mmCIF file of C-alpha atoms and ligand atoms in Angstrom:
data_model
loop_
_atom_site.group_PDB
_atom_site.id
_atom_site.type_symbol
_atom_site.label_atom_id
_atom_site.label_comp_id
_atom_site.label_asym_id
_atom_site.label_seq_id
_atom_site.Cartn_x
_atom_site.Cartn_y
_atom_site.Cartn_z
ATOM 1 C CA MET H 1 -144.451 -55.304 250.906
ATOM 2 C CA ILE H 2 -141.563 -54.223 248.684
ATOM 3 C CA VAL H 3 -138.829 -56.879 248.532
ATOM 4 C CA GLN H 4 -135.465 -55.183 248.589
ATOM 5 C CA LYS H 5 -132.894 -57.251 246.770
ATOM 6 C CA THR H 6 -129.344 -57.202 248.000
ATOM 7 C CA GLU H 7 -126.184 -58.570 246.451
ATOM 8 C CA ILE H 8 -122.609 -59.088 247.571
ATOM 9 C CA VAL H 9 -119.942 -57.092 245.763
ATOM 10 C CA LYS H 10 -116.195 -57.444 246.179
ATOM 11 C CA GLU H 11 -113.952 -54.384 246.130
ATOM 12 C CA GLY H 12 -110.308 -54.733 247.153
ATOM 13 C CA LYS H 13 -110.295 -57.730 249.471
ATOM 14 C CA THR H 14 -113.597 -56.784 251.102
ATOM 15 C CA GLU H 15 -117.045 -58.226 250.468
ATOM 16 C CA SER H 16 -120.025 -55.947 251.067
ATOM 17 C CA LEU H 17 -123.745 -56.413 251.010
ATOM 18 C CA VAL H 18 -125.358 -53.627 248.943
ATOM 19 C CA PHE H 19 -128.811 -52.908 247.558
ATOM 20 C CA LYS H 20 -129.248 -53.632 243.876
ATOM 21 C CA LYS H 21 -130.174 -50.474 242.008
ATOM 22 C CA LYS H 22 -131.050 -49.425 238.530
ATOM 23 C CA VAL H 23 -127.798 -47.993 237.219
ATOM 24 C CA THR H 24 -127.972 -45.263 234.604
ATOM 25 C CA LYS H 25 -124.995 -43.611 232.900
ATOM 26 C CA LYS H 26 -124.905 -41.102 235.755
ATOM 27 C CA GLY H 27 -124.773 -43.817 238.404
ATOM 28 C CA PRO H 28 -127.521 -45.420 240.520
ATOM 29 C CA GLY H 29 -130.622 -43.496 241.538
ATOM 30 C CA SER H 30 -130.654 -42.086 245.061
ATOM 31 C CA LYS H 31 -134.296 -41.227 245.691
ATOM 32 C CA ASP H 32 -135.658 -44.545 247.030
ATOM 33 C CA ASN H 33 -134.345 -44.266 250.618
ATOM 34 C CA LYS H 34 -132.279 -47.474 250.343
ATOM 35 C CA PRO H 35 -128.577 -47.159 251.221
ATOM 36 C CA PHE H 36 -126.753 -45.914 248.196
ATOM 37 C CA TYR H 37 -124.023 -47.873 246.422
ATOM 38 C CA ASN H 38 -122.324 -46.623 243.260
ATOM 39 C CA PRO H 39 -120.041 -49.191 241.568
ATOM 40 C CA SER H 40 -118.407 -46.469 239.459
ATOM 41 C CA MET H 41 -116.893 -44.958 242.632
ATOM 42 C CA GLU H 42 -114.633 -48.004 243.181
ATOM 43 C CA LEU H 43 -111.537 -46.131 241.982
ATOM 44 C CA SER H 44 -112.350 -43.296 244.390
ATOM 45 C CA ARG H 45 -112.650 -45.825 247.248
ATOM 46 C CA ASP H 46 -109.427 -47.600 246.175
ATOM 47 C CA LEU H 47 -107.639 -44.244 246.295
ATOM 48 C CA SER H 48 -108.912 -43.625 249.817
ATOM 49 C CA ILE H 49 -107.398 -46.986 250.842
ATOM 50 C CA VAL H 50 -103.862 -45.989 249.835
ATOM 51 C CA ILE H 51 -104.213 -42.446 251.166
ATOM 52 C CA ASN H 52 -105.363 -43.736 254.559
ATOM 53 C CA GLN H 53 -102.503 -46.253 254.663
ATOM 54 C CA TRP H 54 -100.192 -43.262 254.095
ATOM 55 C CA ILE H 55 -101.949 -41.353 256.934
ATOM 56 C CA ILE H 56 -101.581 -44.276 259.365
ATOM 57 C CA ASN H 57 -97.913 -44.793 258.396
ATOM 58 C CA ASN H 58 -97.222 -41.121 259.152
ATOM 59 C CA CYS H 59 -99.362 -40.815 262.288
ATOM 60 C CA LYS H 60 -97.299 -41.202 265.435
ATOM 61 C CA LYS H 61 -100.422 -42.048 267.472
ATOM 62 C CA HIS H 62 -103.385 -44.403 267.185
ATOM 63 C CA ALA H 63 -105.287 -42.980 264.166
ATOM 64 C CA HIS H 64 -109.029 -42.265 264.298
ATOM 65 C CA LEU H 65 -110.612 -42.484 260.840
ATOM 66 C CA LEU H 66 -114.187 -41.468 260.015
ATOM 67 C CA ASP H 67 -116.454 -42.433 257.131
ATOM 68 C CA GLY H 68 -118.979 -39.698 257.921
ATOM 69 C CA LEU H 69 -121.692 -40.515 255.360
ATOM 70 C CA GLY H 70 -121.461 -44.293 255.140
ATOM 71 C CA ALA H 71 -124.605 -45.499 253.254
ATOM 72 C CA SER H 72 -123.819 -49.245 252.833
ATOM 73 C CA GLY H 73 -120.624 -48.505 254.791
ATOM 74 C CA ILE H 74 -118.477 -49.893 252.001
ATOM 75 C CA ARG H 75 -115.854 -47.141 252.222
ATOM 76 C CA GLY H 76 -115.377 -47.421 255.966
ATOM 77 C CA VAL H 77 -115.661 -51.235 256.043
ATOM 78 C CA ARG H 78 -112.927 -51.386 253.420
ATOM 79 C CA LEU H 79 -110.714 -49.050 255.488
ATOM 80 C CA ALA H 80 -111.207 -51.286 258.531
ATOM 81 C CA ASN H 81 -110.528 -54.489 256.562
ATOM 82 C CA GLU H 82 -107.718 -53.444 254.215
ATOM 83 C CA LEU H 83 -105.448 -51.122 256.224
ATOM 84 C CA ASP H 84 -102.509 -52.177 258.394
ATOM 85 C CA GLY H 85 -101.389 -50.484 261.621
ATOM 86 C CA ASP H 86 -102.742 -48.848 264.735
ATOM 87 C CA PHE H 87 -106.154 -47.335 263.929
ATOM 88 C CA ASP H 88 -109.924 -47.509 264.326
ATOM 89 C CA VAL H 89 -112.743 -46.542 262.001
ATOM 90 C CA THR H 90 -116.059 -44.879 262.780
ATOM 91 C CA ILE H 91 -118.809 -45.340 260.190
ATOM 92 C CA ASN H 92 -121.761 -43.000 260.480
ATOM 93 C CA ASP H 93 -125.088 -42.594 258.677
ATOM 94 C CA TRP H 94 -128.283 -41.155 260.094
ATOM 95 C CA ASN H 95 -130.477 -43.386 257.921
ATOM 96 C CA GLU H 96 -131.956 -46.414 259.772
ATOM 97 C CA LYS H 97 -131.563 -48.807 256.809
ATOM 98 C CA ALA H 98 -127.995 -47.682 256.237
ATOM 99 C CA PHE H 99 -127.194 -48.150 259.936
ATOM 100 C CA SER H 100 -128.428 -51.757 259.929
ATOM 101 C CA LEU H 101 -126.685 -52.558 256.603
ATOM 102 C CA ILE H 102 -123.377 -51.196 257.948
ATOM 103 C CA LYS H 103 -123.701 -53.554 260.952
ATOM 104 C CA LYS H 104 -124.372 -56.514 258.609
ATOM 105 C CA ASN H 105 -121.280 -55.621 256.583
ATOM 106 C CA LEU H 106 -119.136 -55.574 259.716
ATOM 107 C CA GLU H 107 -120.410 -59.077 260.627
ATOM 108 C CA LEU H 108 -119.766 -60.284 257.073
ATOM 109 C CA ASN H 109 -116.115 -59.224 257.334
ATOM 110 C CA LYS H 110 -115.759 -60.168 261.048
ATOM 111 C CA LEU H 111 -114.465 -56.735 261.994
ATOM 112 C CA ASP H 112 -114.056 -55.487 265.559
ATOM 113 C CA ASN H 113 -112.119 -52.253 264.958
ATOM 114 C CA VAL H 114 -115.201 -50.240 263.931
ATOM 115 C CA ILE H 115 -117.570 -47.948 265.821
ATOM 116 C CA VAL H 116 -120.972 -47.621 264.130
ATOM 117 C CA SER H 117 -122.876 -44.397 264.637
ATOM 118 C CA GLN H 118 -126.328 -43.153 263.590
ATOM 119 C CA LYS H 119 -126.063 -39.388 264.071
ATOM 120 C CA ASN H 120 -126.329 -36.221 262.096
ATOM 121 C CA LEU H 121 -122.731 -35.929 260.861
ATOM 122 C CA ASN H 122 -122.467 -32.341 262.119
ATOM 123 C CA VAL H 123 -123.365 -33.502 265.651
ATOM 124 C CA LEU H 124 -120.830 -36.356 265.547
ATOM 125 C CA LEU H 125 -118.112 -33.969 264.331
ATOM 126 C CA SER H 126 -118.894 -31.557 267.174
ATOM 127 C CA GLU H 127 -118.411 -34.358 269.718
ATOM 128 C CA ASN H 128 -115.259 -36.087 268.453
ATOM 129 C CA ASN H 129 -111.887 -35.520 266.809
ATOM 130 C CA TYR H 130 -110.455 -37.493 263.905
ATOM 131 C CA HIS H 131 -107.252 -37.803 261.887
ATOM 132 C CA TYR H 132 -109.223 -38.483 258.699
ATOM 133 C CA ILE H 133 -112.755 -37.317 257.881
ATOM 134 C CA ASP H 134 -114.492 -38.581 254.739
ATOM 135 C CA ILE H 135 -117.443 -36.528 253.496
ATOM 136 C CA ASP H 136 -119.112 -38.216 250.530
ATOM 137 C CA PRO H 137 -122.588 -36.672 250.203
ATOM 138 C CA PHE H 138 -125.336 -36.539 247.616
ATOM 139 C CA GLY H 139 -124.581 -33.148 246.072
ATOM 140 C CA SER H 140 -122.655 -30.497 247.965
ATOM 141 C CA PRO H 141 -120.359 -31.050 250.990
ATOM 142 C CA ALA H 142 -120.746 -27.358 251.947
ATOM 143 C CA HIS H 143 -122.958 -28.089 255.008
ATOM 144 C CA PHE H 144 -120.324 -30.306 256.639
ATOM 145 C CA VAL H 145 -117.047 -28.488 255.999
ATOM 146 C CA ASP H 146 -117.157 -26.110 258.985
ATOM 147 C CA SER H 147 -117.707 -28.952 261.522
ATOM 148 C CA ALA H 148 -115.053 -31.098 259.831
ATOM 149 C CA ILE H 149 -112.461 -28.340 260.192
ATOM 150 C CA ARG H 150 -113.247 -27.983 263.890
ATOM 151 C CA SER H 151 -113.067 -31.751 264.393
ATOM 152 C CA VAL H 152 -109.937 -32.710 262.461
ATOM 153 C CA TYR H 153 -106.617 -33.005 264.331
ATOM 154 C CA ASN H 154 -103.649 -30.823 263.358
ATOM 155 C CA HIS H 155 -101.994 -32.451 260.276
ATOM 156 C CA GLY H 156 -105.162 -34.533 259.711
ATOM 157 C CA LEU H 157 -106.937 -34.869 256.375
ATOM 158 C CA ILE H 158 -110.427 -33.961 255.206
ATOM 159 C CA ALA H 159 -111.645 -35.776 252.081
ATOM 160 C CA CYS H 160 -114.620 -34.209 250.324
ATOM 161 C CA SER H 161 -116.607 -35.279 247.290
ATOM 162 C CA ALA H 162 -118.941 -32.846 245.521
ATOM 163 C CA THR H 163 -121.429 -34.118 242.950
ATOM 164 C CA ASP H 164 -123.061 -30.716 242.401
ATOM 165 C CA THR H 165 -120.872 -30.236 239.336
ATOM 166 C CA ALA H 166 -123.540 -28.208 237.516
ATOM 167 C CA ALA H 167 -123.318 -25.559 240.260
ATOM 168 C CA LEU H 168 -119.508 -25.598 240.489
ATOM 169 C CA CYS H 169 -118.991 -25.611 236.694
ATOM 170 C CA GLY H 170 -121.163 -22.549 236.097
ATOM 171 C CA ILE H 171 -124.367 -24.068 234.739
ATOM 172 C CA TYR H 172 -126.182 -22.720 237.829
ATOM 173 C CA PRO H 173 -124.084 -19.692 238.880
ATOM 174 C CA ASN H 174 -126.562 -18.560 241.554
ATOM 175 C CA VAL H 175 -126.392 -21.945 243.277
ATOM 176 C CA CYS H 176 -122.598 -21.733 243.281
ATOM 177 C CA LEU H 177 -122.718 -18.244 244.785
ATOM 178 C CA ARG H 178 -125.146 -19.405 247.471
ATOM 179 C CA ARG H 179 -123.263 -22.569 248.447
ATOM 180 C CA TYR H 180 -119.634 -21.568 247.928
ATOM 181 C CA GLY H 181 -119.720 -17.743 247.921
ATOM 182 C CA ALA H 182 -118.020 -17.673 244.506
ATOM 183 C CA ARG H 183 -118.977 -16.304 241.098
ATOM 184 C CA THR H 184 -118.541 -18.567 238.127
ATOM 185 C CA PHE H 185 -119.736 -19.138 234.564
ATOM 186 C CA GLN H 186 -119.206 -21.780 231.917
ATOM 187 C CA SER H 187 -115.894 -21.835 230.094
ATOM 188 C CA SER H 188 -113.393 -24.192 228.482
ATOM 189 C CA VAL H 189 -111.741 -24.675 231.895
ATOM 190 C CA LYS H 190 -114.960 -25.011 233.899
ATOM 191 C CA HIS H 191 -113.890 -28.231 235.657
ATOM 192 C CA GLU H 192 -110.679 -26.670 236.931
ATOM 193 C CA ILE H 193 -112.550 -23.529 237.985
ATOM 194 C CA GLY H 194 -115.127 -25.697 239.827
ATOM 195 C CA LEU H 195 -112.434 -27.699 241.622
ATOM 196 C CA ARG H 196 -110.629 -24.500 242.628
ATOM 197 C CA ILE H 197 -113.878 -22.929 243.893
ATOM 198 C CA LEU H 198 -114.395 -25.977 246.138
ATOM 199 C CA LEU H 199 -110.797 -25.690 247.438
ATOM 200 C CA GLY H 200 -111.174 -21.914 247.845
ATOM 201 C CA PHE H 201 -114.315 -22.462 249.915
ATOM 202 C CA ILE H 202 -112.501 -24.977 252.169
ATOM 203 C CA CYS H 203 -109.524 -22.579 252.468
ATOM 204 C CA ARG H 204 -111.784 -19.685 253.550
ATOM 205 C CA GLU H 205 -113.751 -21.821 256.036
ATOM 206 C CA THR H 206 -110.450 -23.117 257.488
ATOM 207 C CA ALA H 207 -108.738 -19.742 257.785
ATOM 208 C CA LYS H 208 -111.400 -18.326 260.122
ATOM 209 C CA TYR H 209 -110.159 -20.819 262.743
ATOM 210 C CA ASP H 210 -106.522 -19.707 262.227
ATOM 211 C CA LYS H 211 -105.769 -22.883 260.294
ATOM 212 C CA GLY H 212 -104.395 -23.417 256.795
ATOM 213 C CA ILE H 213 -104.895 -25.988 254.050
ATOM 214 C CA GLU H 214 -102.505 -28.038 251.967
ATOM 215 C CA PRO H 215 -104.177 -29.953 249.097
ATOM 216 C CA ILE H 216 -102.672 -33.455 248.823
ATOM 217 C CA ILE H 217 -104.745 -34.629 245.835
ATOM 218 C CA SER H 218 -107.582 -32.802 244.041
ATOM 219 C CA TYR H 219 -109.343 -34.058 240.945
ATOM 220 C CA SER H 220 -112.401 -33.818 238.800
ATOM 221 C CA THR H 221 -114.337 -36.399 236.778
ATOM 222 C CA ASP H 222 -117.459 -35.896 234.658
ATOM 223 C CA TYR H 223 -119.726 -36.532 237.649
ATOM 224 C CA TYR H 224 -117.900 -35.445 240.755
ATOM 225 C CA PHE H 225 -115.049 -33.496 242.323
ATOM 226 C CA ARG H 226 -112.911 -34.984 245.062
ATOM 227 C CA VAL H 227 -110.295 -33.288 247.253
ATOM 228 C CA TYR H 228 -107.959 -34.572 249.990
ATOM 229 C CA VAL H 229 -106.847 -31.595 252.054
ATOM 230 C CA LYS H 230 -104.402 -31.557 254.961
ATOM 231 C CA ILE H 231 -105.252 -29.083 257.754
ATOM 232 C CA ARG H 232 -102.441 -27.268 259.589
ATOM 233 C CA ASN H 233 -103.101 -25.294 262.779
ATOM 234 C CA GLY H 234 -101.629 -21.807 263.186
ATOM 235 C CA LYS H 235 -102.042 -18.236 261.971
ATOM 236 C CA SER H 236 -99.017 -18.438 259.687
ATOM 237 C CA TYR H 237 -100.555 -21.430 257.837
ATOM 238 C CA ALA H 238 -103.864 -19.573 257.622
ATOM 239 C CA ASN H 239 -102.195 -16.455 256.191
ATOM 240 C CA LYS H 240 -100.118 -18.500 253.748
ATOM 241 C CA SER H 241 -103.223 -20.308 252.499
ATOM 242 C CA MET H 242 -105.163 -17.079 252.103
ATOM 243 C CA GLU H 243 -102.422 -15.769 249.774
ATOM 244 C CA ASN H 244 -103.754 -18.365 247.320
ATOM 245 C CA PHE H 245 -107.383 -17.237 247.718
ATOM 246 C CA SER H 246 -108.276 -14.725 245.046
ATOM 247 C CA VAL H 247 -110.551 -13.753 242.181
ATOM 248 C CA ILE H 248 -109.299 -13.962 238.604
ATOM 249 C CA SER H 249 -110.182 -12.075 235.491
ATOM 250 C CA PRO H 250 -110.943 -14.416 232.590
ATOM 251 C CA LYS H 251 -108.792 -12.106 230.481
ATOM 252 C CA GLU H 252 -105.681 -13.150 232.458
ATOM 253 C CA ILE H 253 -105.948 -16.604 230.925
ATOM 254 C CA LEU H 254 -107.191 -17.602 227.513
ATOM 255 C CA ILE H 255 -110.454 -19.278 228.342
ATOM 256 C CA PHE H 256 -113.175 -19.779 225.853
ATOM 257 C CA SER H 257 -116.449 -18.479 227.145
ATOM 258 C CA ASP H 258 -119.340 -16.275 226.059
ATOM 259 C CA ASN H 259 -119.028 -14.362 229.301
ATOM 260 C CA ASP H 260 -115.517 -13.048 229.917
ATOM 261 C CA GLU H 261 -116.373 -9.604 231.288
ATOM 262 C CA HIS H 262 -116.734 -10.566 234.959
ATOM 263 C CA ASP H 263 -114.203 -11.786 237.499
ATOM 264 C CA MET H 264 -114.540 -15.369 238.726
ATOM 265 C CA GLY H 265 -114.080 -16.642 242.257
ATOM 266 C CA PRO H 266 -112.802 -16.192 244.834
ATOM 267 C CA LEU H 267 -111.043 -19.482 244.247
ATOM 268 C CA TRP H 268 -107.870 -21.384 245.160
ATOM 269 C CA LEU H 269 -104.888 -20.472 242.967
ATOM 270 C CA GLY H 270 -102.322 -22.620 244.795
ATOM 271 C CA LYS H 271 -101.223 -26.178 244.030
ATOM 272 C CA LEU H 272 -103.824 -28.893 243.461
ATOM 273 C CA HIS H 273 -101.564 -31.734 244.614
ATOM 274 C CA ASN H 274 -98.531 -32.407 246.779
ATOM 275 C CA LYS H 275 -95.873 -34.103 244.635
ATOM 276 C CA LYS H 276 -93.869 -35.626 247.510
ATOM 277 C CA ALA H 277 -96.990 -37.077 249.134
ATOM 278 C CA ILE H 278 -98.196 -38.556 245.833
ATOM 279 C CA LYS H 279 -94.836 -40.298 245.309
ATOM 280 C CA GLU H 280 -95.151 -41.900 248.752
ATOM 281 C CA ILE H 281 -98.828 -42.796 248.257
ATOM 282 C CA ARG H 282 -98.116 -44.360 244.846
ATOM 283 C CA THR H 283 -95.571 -46.818 246.234
ATOM 284 C CA LEU H 284 -98.246 -48.140 248.623
ATOM 285 C CA LEU H 285 -100.307 -49.357 245.660
ATOM 286 C CA PHE H 286 -97.950 -52.345 245.286
ATOM 287 C CA LYS H 287 -98.881 -53.598 248.746
ATOM 288 C CA LYS H 288 -102.662 -53.555 248.229
ATOM 289 C CA GLU H 289 -105.111 -55.808 246.448
ATOM 290 C CA LEU H 290 -107.104 -53.324 244.325
ATOM 291 C CA ASN H 291 -109.159 -53.903 241.173
ATOM 292 C CA THR H 292 -108.342 -50.444 239.789
ATOM 293 C CA LYS H 293 -104.600 -50.603 240.551
ATOM 294 C CA ASN H 294 -103.467 -49.970 236.951
ATOM 295 C CA SER H 295 -105.834 -47.040 236.369
ATOM 296 C CA LEU H 296 -104.887 -45.582 239.757
ATOM 297 C CA TRP H 297 -101.179 -45.890 238.965
ATOM 298 C CA LYS H 298 -101.707 -43.908 235.738
ATOM 299 C CA LEU H 299 -103.902 -41.327 237.449
ATOM 300 C CA LEU H 300 -101.395 -40.781 240.275
ATOM 301 C CA SER H 301 -98.587 -40.376 237.699
ATOM 302 C CA LEU H 302 -100.656 -37.699 235.991
ATOM 303 C CA PHE H 303 -101.322 -35.910 239.305
ATOM 304 C CA GLU H 304 -97.603 -36.064 240.081
ATOM 305 C CA GLU H 305 -96.765 -34.422 236.755
ATOM 306 C CA GLU H 306 -99.508 -31.832 237.218
ATOM 307 C CA ALA H 307 -98.501 -31.005 240.805
ATOM 308 C CA ASN H 308 -96.019 -28.251 239.962
ATOM 309 C CA ALA H 309 -97.830 -26.935 236.878
ATOM 310 C CA PRO H 310 -99.312 -23.427 236.767
ATOM 311 C CA PRO H 311 -103.105 -23.068 237.161
ATOM 312 C CA PHE H 312 -105.368 -23.564 234.136
ATOM 313 C CA PHE H 313 -104.809 -25.326 230.854
ATOM 314 C CA TYR H 314 -105.322 -25.076 227.125
ATOM 315 C CA THR H 315 -106.575 -27.800 224.827
ATOM 316 C CA THR H 316 -105.251 -28.311 221.317
ATOM 317 C CA ASP H 317 -108.877 -28.309 220.086
ATOM 318 C CA ASP H 318 -109.721 -24.946 221.669
ATOM 319 C CA ILE H 319 -106.612 -23.161 220.419
ATOM 320 C CA ALA H 320 -106.909 -24.682 216.938
ATOM 321 C CA SER H 321 -110.536 -23.620 216.650
ATOM 322 C CA PHE H 322 -109.598 -20.109 217.915
ATOM 323 C CA LEU H 323 -106.920 -19.947 215.180
ATOM 324 C CA LYS H 324 -109.297 -21.570 212.666
ATOM 325 C CA MET H 325 -107.000 -24.497 211.891
ATOM 326 C CA ALA H 326 -106.994 -28.273 212.327
ATOM 327 C CA PRO H 327 -105.776 -29.368 215.803
ATOM 328 C CA PRO H 328 -102.147 -30.541 215.759
ATOM 329 C CA LYS H 329 -100.947 -33.659 217.631
ATOM 330 C CA ILE H 330 -100.427 -32.832 221.312
ATOM 331 C CA GLU H 331 -96.982 -34.543 221.256
ATOM 332 C CA LYS H 332 -95.826 -32.004 218.654
ATOM 333 C CA ILE H 333 -96.937 -29.097 220.870
ATOM 334 C CA PHE H 334 -95.022 -30.585 223.832
ATOM 335 C CA GLU H 335 -91.922 -31.054 221.697
ATOM 336 C CA LYS H 336 -91.951 -27.556 220.212
ATOM 337 C CA LEU H 337 -92.651 -25.698 223.462
ATOM 338 C CA THR H 338 -90.006 -27.762 225.285
ATOM 339 C CA ASN H 339 -87.461 -27.029 222.528
ATOM 340 C CA LYS H 340 -88.139 -23.326 223.051
ATOM 341 C CA GLY H 341 -87.264 -23.749 226.740
ATOM 342 C CA TYR H 342 -90.783 -23.689 228.210
ATOM 343 C CA LYS H 343 -92.230 -26.122 230.708
ATOM 344 C CA VAL H 344 -95.214 -28.177 229.530
ATOM 345 C CA PHE H 345 -97.314 -30.535 231.662
ATOM 346 C CA ARG H 346 -100.104 -33.018 230.929
ATOM 347 C CA THR H 347 -103.307 -32.502 232.908
ATOM 348 C CA HIS H 348 -105.963 -34.874 234.231
ATOM 349 C CA PHE H 349 -108.682 -32.389 233.185
ATOM 350 C CA SER H 350 -108.427 -33.261 229.482
ATOM 351 C CA SER H 351 -106.584 -35.756 227.267
ATOM 352 C CA THR H 352 -105.969 -32.970 224.728
ATOM 353 C CA GLY H 353 -105.082 -30.459 227.455
ATOM 354 C CA PHE H 354 -101.720 -29.061 228.493
ATOM 355 C CA LYS H 355 -100.453 -26.611 231.102
ATOM 356 C CA THR H 356 -97.473 -24.410 230.359
ATOM 357 C CA ASN H 357 -95.532 -21.346 231.469
ATOM 358 C CA ALA H 358 -95.280 -20.202 227.825
ATOM 359 C CA PRO H 359 -97.054 -16.923 227.063
ATOM 360 C CA LEU H 360 -100.092 -17.125 224.813
ATOM 361 C CA ASP H 361 -98.333 -15.473 221.854
ATOM 362 C CA GLU H 362 -95.660 -18.181 221.923
ATOM 363 C CA ILE H 363 -98.309 -20.897 222.068
ATOM 364 C CA LYS H 364 -100.065 -19.387 219.052
ATOM 365 C CA LYS H 365 -96.761 -19.273 217.129
ATOM 366 C CA VAL H 366 -96.104 -22.915 217.905
ATOM 367 C CA PHE H 367 -99.569 -23.843 216.631
HETATM 368 C C1 LIG Q 401 -123.791 -40.572 248.703
HETATM 369 S S1 LIG Q 401 -124.239 -41.503 250.104
HETATM 370 C C2 LIG Q 401 -122.670 -42.071 250.682
HETATM 371 C C3 LIG Q 401 -121.997 -43.085 249.803
HETATM 372 C C4 LIG Q 401 -120.877 -43.872 250.431
HETATM 373 N N1 LIG Q 401 -119.877 -43.011 251.043
HETATM 374 C C5 LIG Q 401 -120.211 -44.838 249.432
HETATM 375 O O1 LIG Q 401 -118.965 -44.770 249.179
HETATM 376 O O2 LIG Q 401 -120.915 -45.686 248.886
HETATM 377 C C6 LIG Q 401 -124.680 -40.282 251.291
HETATM 378 C C7 LIG Q 401 -125.220 -40.830 252.613
HETATM 379 O O3 LIG Q 401 -125.237 -39.731 253.541
HETATM 380 C C8 LIG Q 401 -126.311 -39.925 254.469
HETATM 381 N N2 LIG Q 401 -126.575 -38.583 255.067
HETATM 382 C C9 LIG Q 401 -127.025 -37.478 254.443
HETATM 383 N N3 LIG Q 401 -127.031 -36.416 255.294
HETATM 384 C C10 LIG Q 401 -126.577 -36.874 256.491
HETATM 385 C C11 LIG Q 401 -126.311 -36.248 257.753
HETATM 386 N N4 LIG Q 401 -126.540 -34.944 257.935
HETATM 387 N N5 LIG Q 401 -125.811 -37.004 258.749
HETATM 388 C C12 LIG Q 401 -125.573 -38.341 258.562
HETATM 389 N N6 LIG Q 401 -125.802 -38.980 257.385
HETATM 390 C C13 LIG Q 401 -126.283 -38.267 256.358
HETATM 391 C C14 LIG Q 401 -127.417 -40.495 253.622
HETATM 392 O O4 LIG Q 401 -128.320 -41.238 254.431
HETATM 393 C C15 LIG Q 401 -126.643 -41.364 252.593
HETATM 394 O O5 LIG Q 401 -126.634 -42.717 252.996
#
């Protein structure tokens, strides 16, 4: 008999029983059928705490929240334990071991505001409606997006993670075309292209139901993409969203790639974040006990700055190597472009990256 070792971890103010796993640089393995727990996703779970507090504060009714792919249940158990207000949480996972671990974690935290479910997520979404739907799969969320859009209430949020970054960033272009219906290839802005392909896919899936999307927060890390998207019912919202759904020619932006002959997309060319919402969400950090509070504060400040920036970015390294010179300090580039009257924004995609409305010739001159 294989002895499965569990341990208790504490995130926020919640204790959870999880299975110990061998953790590699890319996170814990997922092939052994034990409920998955990835400690490096704590910041992502902390962010979902403050976003859900914001949802509950703005919801005029009792809010129904769903952790659709629960595994150990840690995300949903934390929502149930750490949020204030009028709400309930459903935690779902079709895996037997996950289902029993979720129940143990509810007992551990003495929670009675949770419904535990052991269904195929697509079935559950076809039967119920929610104000918040969390889809945190192994790999692509593409199989769940259609049901989530049908299930979510007007003004509700869908949160999606995607760990199939190799497909979305152009390492496997055929996989991206198959899953997301978009053409892509590797480039210096591959993470932003990948994130925008994911948003474009959600926009297209939403519009067929005469609904529109409004991204609240969208971000990329080395190992996953994560988007929080508000859904608005009505043809006018659908049409407005679809105005941001387009292909782009790599020649319209200076991207560094071996393959700049073909269009990319379709993808989302609208805003990645909602500045007003981020301001409100950020103030809620003060009221919560979170281990990643300082990092989250910095990240949310960066998203706030990036919210009104144009799509795509340059890095000082890429432009310097294009001009065959040593990269200048990024602060100098900000100062010089600002002095010339252009807008310049930091970006979460790269610490040496910047977004600007300056034309490329001006940027080259400044370098
Ligand atoms: C990456 S894990 C979720 C991690 C978790 N959200 C967390 O924060 O730790 C994905 C989970 O989805 C479950 N799953 C996969 N496909 C499913 C489906 N169609 N319906 C329900 N559960 C599913 C798996 O059993 C697995 O436990």
